[in-house]
Amino acid sequence: MHEKIDGTVIAITGASSGIGAATAYHLASRGARLVLGARRQDRLDEVVAAIEAEGGEAVGVVVDVTRRDDLARLVDTAVTTYGRLDVLVSNAGTMAVSPFDALDQDGWDSMVATHITGFLNGIAAALPVFRRQESGQFVTVGSTAAYRIMSPQGVYAATKTAVTVLSEALRQESGPDLRVTLVSPGFTHTEGVGKGTTGAILESMTAQRDAIAMPPSAIATAIGFAIEQPDGVDINEVVVRPTVQG
Ligand SMILES: NC(=O)c1ccc[n+]([C@@H]2O[C@H](COP(=O)([O-])OP(=O)(O)OC[C@H]3O[C@@H](n4cnc5c(N)ncnc54)[C@H](OP(=O)(O)O)[C@@H]3O)[C@@H](O)[C@H]2O)c1
């Protein structure tokens, strides 16, 4: 099983912290060659340096997934640096949740742009490469919010539901050469929980996170499991929750 990840070229968005960084460390420890994207160069540099210090291979690319050109640059970096792209992990996300009465239209827009447009930009950038190679895998990070909507997560849940639908639609059109995987985490202990929120919502989300969340390594392992499957085997969906999450 280990050989399947060894040498694989994997691009990850949102790799500067949380689930994306944990996935980068996990896959690097298994021998993957990584292209890591996010907006914060300093945090990205830290992840790349930590991987290289362990003898792994990674390059960082500053990208905003809401921009088409940035996703194209991420994929181009994989192809020019390593000669191919085997897997695109679309993980970048923002949990700027709020009740509708707060009218946080900037937060709503950022979730729509990051999750839906960001995923579509990744498809547009990687699909032609995967078709040319006659192989490739889309791994996309959804959320259990798509399955159990909890106030005040309406807009967040809607965007993750869209991601779930898009991943399944992409799978249906992917044909025999490509693999399409959705990994939907439950509560995961990252800095992203509550980021972009304030006051009582921030307090409640961080308190709940600290009480019940699972480590991001749980999601990294699930992503690795989907990637390490033999050719011809496609893990389409993995849902991972802390046992205590209702
Ligand atoms: N934590 C949970 O409980 C949980 C549960 C279910 C699903 N998820 C999903 O898991 C994914 C990762 O979240 P996380 O919990 O690991 O939070 P996180 O630590 O805040 O990670 C989010 C990552 O996305 C990047 N990002 C955000 N907007 C971006 C943009 N426009 N362009 C490029 N990168 C962007 C951030 O980096 P920069 O700020 O440097 O760009 C960061 O690396 C998200 O899709 C989230 O919805 C999380």
mmCIF file with all atom_site columns, N, CA and C and ligand atoms in Angstrom, residues 13-20 37-40 43 63-66 91-95 114-115 141-144 156 160 185-193 195, ligand 1:
data_model
loop_
_atom_site.group_PDB
_atom_site.id
_atom_site.type_symbol
_atom_site.label_atom_id
_atom_site.label_alt_id
_atom_site.label_comp_id
_atom_site.label_asym_id
_atom_site.label_entity_id
_atom_site.label_seq_id
_atom_site.pdbx_PDB_ins_code
_atom_site.Cartn_x
_atom_site.Cartn_y
_atom_site.Cartn_z
_atom_site.occupancy
_atom_site.B_iso_or_equiv
_atom_site.pdbx_formal_charge
_atom_site.auth_seq_id
_atom_site.auth_comp_id
_atom_site.auth_asym_id
_atom_site.auth_atom_id
_atom_site.pdbx_PDB_model_num
ATOM   1   N N   . THR A 1 13  ? -4.705  22.563 -1.838 1.00 0.00 ? 13  THR A N   1
ATOM   2   C CA  . THR A 1 13  ? -5.042  23.959 -1.525 1.00 0.00 ? 13  THR A CA  1
ATOM   3   C C   . THR A 1 13  ? -5.370  24.063 -0.044 1.00 0.00 ? 13  THR A C   1
ATOM   4   N N   . GLY A 1 14  ? -5.143  25.257 0.504  1.00 0.00 ? 14  GLY A N   1
ATOM   5   C CA  . GLY A 1 14  ? -5.374  25.448 1.935  1.00 0.00 ? 14  GLY A CA  1
ATOM   6   C C   . GLY A 1 14  ? -4.393  24.661 2.776  1.00 0.00 ? 14  GLY A C   1
ATOM   7   N N   . ALA A 1 15  ? -3.137  24.646 2.327  1.00 0.00 ? 15  ALA A N   1
ATOM   8   C CA  . ALA A 1 15  ? -2.126  23.805 2.986  1.00 0.00 ? 15  ALA A CA  1
ATOM   9   C C   . ALA A 1 15  ? -1.328  24.564 4.043  1.00 0.00 ? 15  ALA A C   1
ATOM   10  N N   . SER A 1 16  ? -1.714  25.809 4.336  1.00 0.00 ? 16  SER A N   1
ATOM   11  C CA  . SER A 1 16  ? -0.917  26.599 5.285  1.00 0.00 ? 16  SER A CA  1
ATOM   12  C C   . SER A 1 16  ? -1.302  26.345 6.741  1.00 0.00 ? 16  SER A C   1
ATOM   13  N N   . SER A 1 17  ? -2.395  25.629 6.977  1.00 0.00 ? 17  SER A N   1
ATOM   14  C CA  . SER A 1 17  ? -2.788  25.333 8.361  1.00 0.00 ? 17  SER A CA  1
ATOM   15  C C   . SER A 1 17  ? -3.796  24.177 8.370  1.00 0.00 ? 17  SER A C   1
ATOM   16  N N   . GLY A 1 18  ? -4.162  23.758 9.572  1.00 0.00 ? 18  GLY A N   1
ATOM   17  C CA  . GLY A 1 18  ? -5.260  22.824 9.771  1.00 0.00 ? 18  GLY A CA  1
ATOM   18  C C   . GLY A 1 18  ? -5.169  21.519 8.994  1.00 0.00 ? 18  GLY A C   1
ATOM   19  N N   . ILE A 1 19  ? -6.295  21.148 8.388  1.00 0.00 ? 19  ILE A N   1
ATOM   20  C CA  . ILE A 1 19  ? -6.412  19.874 7.678  1.00 0.00 ? 19  ILE A CA  1
ATOM   21  C C   . ILE A 1 19  ? -5.437  19.813 6.496  1.00 0.00 ? 19  ILE A C   1
ATOM   22  N N   . GLY A 1 20  ? -5.292  20.919 5.775  1.00 0.00 ? 20  GLY A N   1
ATOM   23  C CA  . GLY A 1 20  ? -4.399  20.929 4.615  1.00 0.00 ? 20  GLY A CA  1
ATOM   24  C C   . GLY A 1 20  ? -2.948  20.696 5.010  1.00 0.00 ? 20  GLY A C   1
ATOM   25  N N   . GLY A 1 37  ? -0.587  25.073 -1.783 1.00 0.00 ? 37  GLY A N   1
ATOM   26  C CA  . GLY A 1 37  ? -1.124  26.394 -2.067 1.00 0.00 ? 37  GLY A CA  1
ATOM   27  C C   . GLY A 1 37  ? -1.909  26.974 -0.908 1.00 0.00 ? 37  GLY A C   1
ATOM   28  N N   . ALA A 1 38  ? -1.774  28.285 -0.717 1.00 0.00 ? 38  ALA A N   1
ATOM   29  C CA  . ALA A 1 38  ? -2.581  29.056 0.236  1.00 0.00 ? 38  ALA A CA  1
ATOM   30  C C   . ALA A 1 38  ? -2.202  30.521 0.041  1.00 0.00 ? 38  ALA A C   1
ATOM   31  N N   . ARG A 1 39  ? -2.885  31.427 0.777  1.00 0.00 ? 39  ARG A N   1
ATOM   32  C CA  . ARG A 1 39  ? -2.593  32.855 0.595  1.00 0.00 ? 39  ARG A CA  1
ATOM   33  C C   . ARG A 1 39  ? -1.461  33.339 1.494  1.00 0.00 ? 39  ARG A C   1
ATOM   34  N N   . ARG A 1 40  ? -1.300  32.754 2.684  1.00 0.00 ? 40  ARG A N   1
ATOM   35  C CA  . ARG A 1 40  ? -0.286  33.267 3.633  1.00 0.00 ? 40  ARG A CA  1
ATOM   36  C C   . ARG A 1 40  ? 1.072   32.624 3.362  1.00 0.00 ? 40  ARG A C   1
ATOM   37  N N   . ARG A 1 43  ? 3.139   31.202 6.480  1.00 0.00 ? 43  ARG A N   1
ATOM   38  C CA  . ARG A 1 43  ? 2.667   29.925 7.018  1.00 0.00 ? 43  ARG A CA  1
ATOM   39  C C   . ARG A 1 43  ? 2.942   28.769 6.050  1.00 0.00 ? 43  ARG A C   1
ATOM   40  N N   . VAL A 1 63  ? -1.479  31.111 -3.529 1.00 0.00 ? 63  VAL A N   1
ATOM   41  C CA  . VAL A 1 63  ? -2.666  31.097 -4.392 1.00 0.00 ? 63  VAL A CA  1
ATOM   42  C C   . VAL A 1 63  ? -3.900  31.526 -3.605 1.00 0.00 ? 63  VAL A C   1
ATOM   43  N N   . ASP A 1 64  ? -4.776  32.187 -4.317 1.00 0.00 ? 64  ASP A N   1
ATOM   44  C CA  . ASP A 1 64  ? -6.123  32.452 -3.817 1.00 0.00 ? 64  ASP A CA  1
ATOM   45  C C   . ASP A 1 64  ? -7.042  31.622 -4.706 1.00 0.00 ? 64  ASP A C   1
ATOM   46  N N   . VAL A 1 65  ? -7.711  30.629 -4.141 1.00 0.00 ? 65  VAL A N   1
ATOM   47  C CA  . VAL A 1 65  ? -8.465  29.681 -4.974 1.00 0.00 ? 65  VAL A CA  1
ATOM   48  C C   . VAL A 1 65  ? -9.646  30.321 -5.692 1.00 0.00 ? 65  VAL A C   1
ATOM   49  N N   . THR A 1 66  ? -10.017 31.529 -5.270 1.00 0.00 ? 66  THR A N   1
ATOM   50  C CA  . THR A 1 66  ? -11.127 32.196 -5.956 1.00 0.00 ? 66  THR A CA  1
ATOM   51  C C   . THR A 1 66  ? -10.693 32.768 -7.306 1.00 0.00 ? 66  THR A C   1
ATOM   52  N N   . ASN A 1 91  ? -9.003  21.717 -0.684 1.00 0.00 ? 91  ASN A N   1
ATOM   53  C CA  . ASN A 1 91  ? -9.287  21.745 0.749  1.00 0.00 ? 91  ASN A CA  1
ATOM   54  C C   . ASN A 1 91  ? -9.530  23.157 1.282  1.00 0.00 ? 91  ASN A C   1
ATOM   55  N N   . ALA A 1 92  ? -9.075  24.175 0.548  1.00 0.00 ? 92  ALA A N   1
ATOM   56  C CA  . ALA A 1 92  ? -9.180  25.551 1.063  1.00 0.00 ? 92  ALA A CA  1
ATOM   57  C C   . ALA A 1 92  ? -10.613 25.850 1.468  1.00 0.00 ? 92  ALA A C   1
ATOM   58  N N   . GLY A 1 93  ? -10.761 26.491 2.621  1.00 0.00 ? 93  GLY A N   1
ATOM   59  C CA  . GLY A 1 93  ? -12.117 26.772 3.062  1.00 0.00 ? 93  GLY A CA  1
ATOM   60  C C   . GLY A 1 93  ? -12.147 27.824 4.141  1.00 0.00 ? 93  GLY A C   1
ATOM   61  N N   . THR A 1 94  ? -13.342 28.347 4.364  1.00 0.00 ? 94  THR A N   1
ATOM   62  C CA  . THR A 1 94  ? -13.528 29.353 5.396  1.00 0.00 ? 94  THR A CA  1
ATOM   63  C C   . THR A 1 94  ? -14.859 29.116 6.095  1.00 0.00 ? 94  THR A C   1
ATOM   64  N N   . MET A 1 95  ? -14.834 29.197 7.417  1.00 0.00 ? 95  MET A N   1
ATOM   65  C CA  . MET A 1 95  ? -16.037 28.898 8.211  1.00 0.00 ? 95  MET A CA  1
ATOM   66  C C   . MET A 1 95  ? -16.559 30.173 8.868  1.00 0.00 ? 95  MET A C   1
ATOM   67  N N   . THR A 1 114 ? -14.923 30.654 -2.068 1.00 0.00 ? 114 THR A N   1
ATOM   68  C CA  . THR A 1 114 ? -13.832 29.741 -1.711 1.00 0.00 ? 114 THR A CA  1
ATOM   69  C C   . THR A 1 114 ? -14.224 28.289 -1.972 1.00 0.00 ? 114 THR A C   1
ATOM   70  N N   . HIS A 1 115 ? -15.441 27.909 -1.560 1.00 0.00 ? 115 HIS A N   1
ATOM   71  C CA  . HIS A 1 115 ? -15.800 26.492 -1.671 1.00 0.00 ? 115 HIS A CA  1
ATOM   72  C C   . HIS A 1 115 ? -16.284 26.113 -3.072 1.00 0.00 ? 115 HIS A C   1
ATOM   73  N N   . VAL A 1 141 ? -12.494 18.383 -0.044 1.00 0.00 ? 141 VAL A N   1
ATOM   74  C CA  . VAL A 1 141 ? -12.909 18.374 1.361  1.00 0.00 ? 141 VAL A CA  1
ATOM   75  C C   . VAL A 1 141 ? -14.280 19.042 1.490  1.00 0.00 ? 141 VAL A C   1
ATOM   76  N N   . GLY A 1 142 ? -15.274 18.235 1.849  1.00 0.00 ? 142 GLY A N   1
ATOM   77  C CA  . GLY A 1 142 ? -16.623 18.744 2.088  1.00 0.00 ? 142 GLY A CA  1
ATOM   78  C C   . GLY A 1 142 ? -16.806 19.024 3.567  1.00 0.00 ? 142 GLY A C   1
ATOM   79  N N   . SER A 1 143 ? -17.958 18.626 4.102  1.00 0.00 ? 143 SER A N   1
ATOM   80  C CA  . SER A 1 143 ? -18.224 18.797 5.538  1.00 0.00 ? 143 SER A CA  1
ATOM   81  C C   . SER A 1 143 ? -19.474 18.022 5.913  1.00 0.00 ? 143 SER A C   1
ATOM   82  N N   . THR A 1 144 ? -19.514 17.558 7.169  1.00 0.00 ? 144 THR A N   1
ATOM   83  C CA  . THR A 1 144 ? -20.757 16.937 7.651  1.00 0.00 ? 144 THR A CA  1
ATOM   84  C C   . THR A 1 144 ? -21.870 17.983 7.769  1.00 0.00 ? 144 THR A C   1
ATOM   85  N N   . TYR A 1 156 ? -22.758 28.192 5.064  1.00 0.00 ? 156 TYR A N   1
ATOM   86  C CA  . TYR A 1 156 ? -21.634 27.243 5.024  1.00 0.00 ? 156 TYR A CA  1
ATOM   87  C C   . TYR A 1 156 ? -22.132 25.866 4.570  1.00 0.00 ? 156 TYR A C   1
ATOM   88  N N   . LYS A 1 160 ? -21.171 23.656 1.174  1.00 0.00 ? 160 LYS A N   1
ATOM   89  C CA  . LYS A 1 160 ? -20.612 22.301 1.265  1.00 0.00 ? 160 LYS A CA  1
ATOM   90  C C   . LYS A 1 160 ? -21.545 21.273 0.619  1.00 0.00 ? 160 LYS A C   1
ATOM   91  N N   . PRO A 1 185 ? -15.348 15.985 6.624  1.00 0.00 ? 185 PRO A N   1
ATOM   92  C CA  . PRO A 1 185 ? -15.017 15.931 8.048  1.00 0.00 ? 185 PRO A CA  1
ATOM   93  C C   . PRO A 1 185 ? -16.142 16.447 8.926  1.00 0.00 ? 185 PRO A C   1
ATOM   94  N N   . GLY A 1 186 ? -16.224 15.887 10.133 1.00 0.00 ? 186 GLY A N   1
ATOM   95  C CA  . GLY A 1 186 ? -16.980 16.515 11.206 1.00 0.00 ? 186 GLY A CA  1
ATOM   96  C C   . GLY A 1 186 ? -16.059 17.477 11.933 1.00 0.00 ? 186 GLY A C   1
ATOM   97  N N   . PHE A 1 187 ? -16.414 17.775 13.178 1.00 0.00 ? 187 PHE A N   1
ATOM   98  C CA  . PHE A 1 187 ? -15.667 18.766 13.957 1.00 0.00 ? 187 PHE A CA  1
ATOM   99  C C   . PHE A 1 187 ? -14.190 18.390 14.074 1.00 0.00 ? 187 PHE A C   1
ATOM   100 N N   . THR A 1 188 ? -13.315 19.245 13.577 1.00 0.00 ? 188 THR A N   1
ATOM   101 C CA  . THR A 1 188 ? -11.880 18.971 13.531 1.00 0.00 ? 188 THR A CA  1
ATOM   102 C C   . THR A 1 188 ? -11.142 20.118 14.213 1.00 0.00 ? 188 THR A C   1
ATOM   103 N N   . HIS A 1 189 ? -10.142 19.784 15.004 1.00 0.00 ? 189 HIS A N   1
ATOM   104 C CA  . HIS A 1 189 ? -9.464  20.808 15.809 1.00 0.00 ? 189 HIS A CA  1
ATOM   105 C C   . HIS A 1 189 ? -8.466  21.590 14.957 1.00 0.00 ? 189 HIS A C   1
ATOM   106 N N   . THR A 1 190 ? -8.929  22.733 14.427 1.00 0.00 ? 190 THR A N   1
ATOM   107 C CA  . THR A 1 190 ? -8.061  23.590 13.613 1.00 0.00 ? 190 THR A CA  1
ATOM   108 C C   . THR A 1 190 ? -8.293  25.043 13.994 1.00 0.00 ? 190 THR A C   1
ATOM   109 N N   . GLU A 1 191 ? -7.388  25.893 13.531 1.00 0.00 ? 191 GLU A N   1
ATOM   110 C CA  . GLU A 1 191 ? -7.544  27.332 13.792 1.00 0.00 ? 191 GLU A CA  1
ATOM   111 C C   . GLU A 1 191 ? -8.710  27.915 13.005 1.00 0.00 ? 191 GLU A C   1
ATOM   112 N N   . GLY A 1 192 ? -9.190  27.169 12.000 1.00 0.00 ? 192 GLY A N   1
ATOM   113 C CA  . GLY A 1 192 ? -10.263 27.683 11.147 1.00 0.00 ? 192 GLY A CA  1
ATOM   114 C C   . GLY A 1 192 ? -11.621 27.703 11.821 1.00 0.00 ? 192 GLY A C   1
ATOM   115 N N   . VAL A 1 193 ? -11.786 26.912 12.893 1.00 0.00 ? 193 VAL A N   1
ATOM   116 C CA  . VAL A 1 193 ? -13.096 26.854 13.564 1.00 0.00 ? 193 VAL A CA  1
ATOM   117 C C   . VAL A 1 193 ? -13.341 28.192 14.266 1.00 0.00 ? 193 VAL A C   1
ATOM   118 N N   . LYS A 1 195 ? -13.004 31.102 12.925 1.00 0.00 ? 195 LYS A N   1
ATOM   119 C CA  . LYS A 1 195 ? -12.299 32.216 12.271 1.00 0.00 ? 195 LYS A CA  1
ATOM   120 C C   . LYS A 1 195 ? -13.308 33.004 11.426 1.00 0.00 ? 195 LYS A C   1
HETATM 121 N N1  . LIG B 2 .   ? -12.320 22.207 11.166 1.00 0.00 ? 1   LIG B N1  1
HETATM 122 C C1  . LIG B 2 .   ? -13.502 21.633 10.996 1.00 0.00 ? 1   LIG B C1  1
HETATM 123 O O1  . LIG B 2 .   ? -14.241 21.345 11.972 1.00 0.00 ? 1   LIG B O1  1
HETATM 124 C C2  . LIG B 2 .   ? -13.993 21.307 9.602  1.00 0.00 ? 1   LIG B C2  1
HETATM 125 C C3  . LIG B 2 .   ? -15.104 20.459 9.479  1.00 0.00 ? 1   LIG B C3  1
HETATM 126 C C4  . LIG B 2 .   ? -15.565 20.146 8.220  1.00 0.00 ? 1   LIG B C4  1
HETATM 127 C C5  . LIG B 2 .   ? -14.925 20.647 7.093  1.00 0.00 ? 1   LIG B C5  1
HETATM 128 N N2  . LIG B 2 .   ? -13.849 21.466 7.242  1.00 0.00 ? 1   LIG B N2  1
HETATM 129 C C6  . LIG B 2 .   ? -13.232 21.972 6.015  1.00 0.00 ? 1   LIG B C6  1
HETATM 130 O O2  . LIG B 2 .   ? -11.865 21.654 6.026  1.00 0.00 ? 1   LIG B O2  1
HETATM 131 C C7  . LIG B 2 .   ? -11.172 22.566 5.172  1.00 0.00 ? 1   LIG B C7  1
HETATM 132 C C8  . LIG B 2 .   ? -9.928  23.049 5.904  1.00 0.00 ? 1   LIG B C8  1
HETATM 133 O O3  . LIG B 2 .   ? -10.326 23.813 7.039  1.00 0.00 ? 1   LIG B O3  1
HETATM 134 P P1  . LIG B 2 .   ? -9.536  23.787 8.416  1.00 0.00 ? 1   LIG B P1  1
HETATM 135 O O4  . LIG B 2 .   ? -10.479 23.365 9.461  1.00 0.00 ? 1   LIG B O4  1
HETATM 136 O O5  . LIG B 2 .   ? -8.264  23.062 8.266  1.00 0.00 ? 1   LIG B O5  1
HETATM 137 O O6  . LIG B 2 .   ? -9.284  25.352 8.677  1.00 0.00 ? 1   LIG B O6  1
HETATM 138 P P2  . LIG B 2 .   ? -7.995  26.262 8.484  1.00 0.00 ? 1   LIG B P2  1
HETATM 139 O O7  . LIG B 2 .   ? -6.899  25.812 9.383  1.00 0.00 ? 1   LIG B O7  1
HETATM 140 O O8  . LIG B 2 .   ? -8.479  27.652 8.609  1.00 0.00 ? 1   LIG B O8  1
HETATM 141 O O9  . LIG B 2 .   ? -7.560  25.947 6.988  1.00 0.00 ? 1   LIG B O9  1
HETATM 142 C C9  . LIG B 2 .   ? -8.130  26.592 5.896  1.00 0.00 ? 1   LIG B C9  1
HETATM 143 C C10 . LIG B 2 .   ? -7.075  26.696 4.822  1.00 0.00 ? 1   LIG B C10 1
HETATM 144 O O10 . LIG B 2 .   ? -7.664  27.252 3.643  1.00 0.00 ? 1   LIG B O10 1
HETATM 145 C C11 . LIG B 2 .   ? -6.840  28.330 3.207  1.00 0.00 ? 1   LIG B C11 1
HETATM 146 N N3  . LIG B 2 .   ? -7.665  29.269 2.476  1.00 0.00 ? 1   LIG B N3  1
HETATM 147 C C12 . LIG B 2 .   ? -8.782  29.906 2.893  1.00 0.00 ? 1   LIG B C12 1
HETATM 148 N N4  . LIG B 2 .   ? -9.266  30.675 1.914  1.00 0.00 ? 1   LIG B N4  1
HETATM 149 C C13 . LIG B 2 .   ? -8.432  30.520 0.848  1.00 0.00 ? 1   LIG B C13 1
HETATM 150 C C14 . LIG B 2 .   ? -8.398  31.051 -0.458 1.00 0.00 ? 1   LIG B C14 1
HETATM 151 N N5  . LIG B 2 .   ? -9.313  31.918 -0.895 1.00 0.00 ? 1   LIG B N5  1
HETATM 152 N N6  . LIG B 2 .   ? -7.396  30.663 -1.281 1.00 0.00 ? 1   LIG B N6  1
HETATM 153 C C15 . LIG B 2 .   ? -6.448  29.802 -0.862 1.00 0.00 ? 1   LIG B C15 1
HETATM 154 N N7  . LIG B 2 .   ? -6.441  29.250 0.366  1.00 0.00 ? 1   LIG B N7  1
HETATM 155 C C16 . LIG B 2 .   ? -7.416  29.626 1.207  1.00 0.00 ? 1   LIG B C16 1
HETATM 156 C C17 . LIG B 2 .   ? -6.194  28.893 4.464  1.00 0.00 ? 1   LIG B C17 1
HETATM 157 O O11 . LIG B 2 .   ? -4.949  29.487 4.197  1.00 0.00 ? 1   LIG B O11 1
HETATM 158 P P3  . LIG B 2 .   ? -4.681  31.031 3.918  1.00 0.00 ? 1   LIG B P3  1
HETATM 159 O O12 . LIG B 2 .   ? -5.479  31.817 4.910  1.00 0.00 ? 1   LIG B O12 1
HETATM 160 O O13 . LIG B 2 .   ? -3.188  31.122 4.132  1.00 0.00 ? 1   LIG B O13 1
HETATM 161 O O14 . LIG B 2 .   ? -5.078  31.267 2.507  1.00 0.00 ? 1   LIG B O14 1
HETATM 162 C C18 . LIG B 2 .   ? -5.922  27.596 5.231  1.00 0.00 ? 1   LIG B C18 1
HETATM 163 O O15 . LIG B 2 .   ? -4.730  27.014 4.773  1.00 0.00 ? 1   LIG B O15 1
HETATM 164 C C19 . LIG B 2 .   ? -12.170 23.662 4.810  1.00 0.00 ? 1   LIG B C19 1
HETATM 165 O O16 . LIG B 2 .   ? -12.690 23.419 3.522  1.00 0.00 ? 1   LIG B O16 1
HETATM 166 C C20 . LIG B 2 .   ? -13.255 23.490 5.852  1.00 0.00 ? 1   LIG B C20 1
HETATM 167 O O17 . LIG B 2 .   ? -14.505 23.952 5.408  1.00 0.00 ? 1   LIG B O17 1
HETATM 168 C C21 . LIG B 2 .   ? -13.362 21.801 8.463  1.00 0.00 ? 1   LIG B C21 1
#
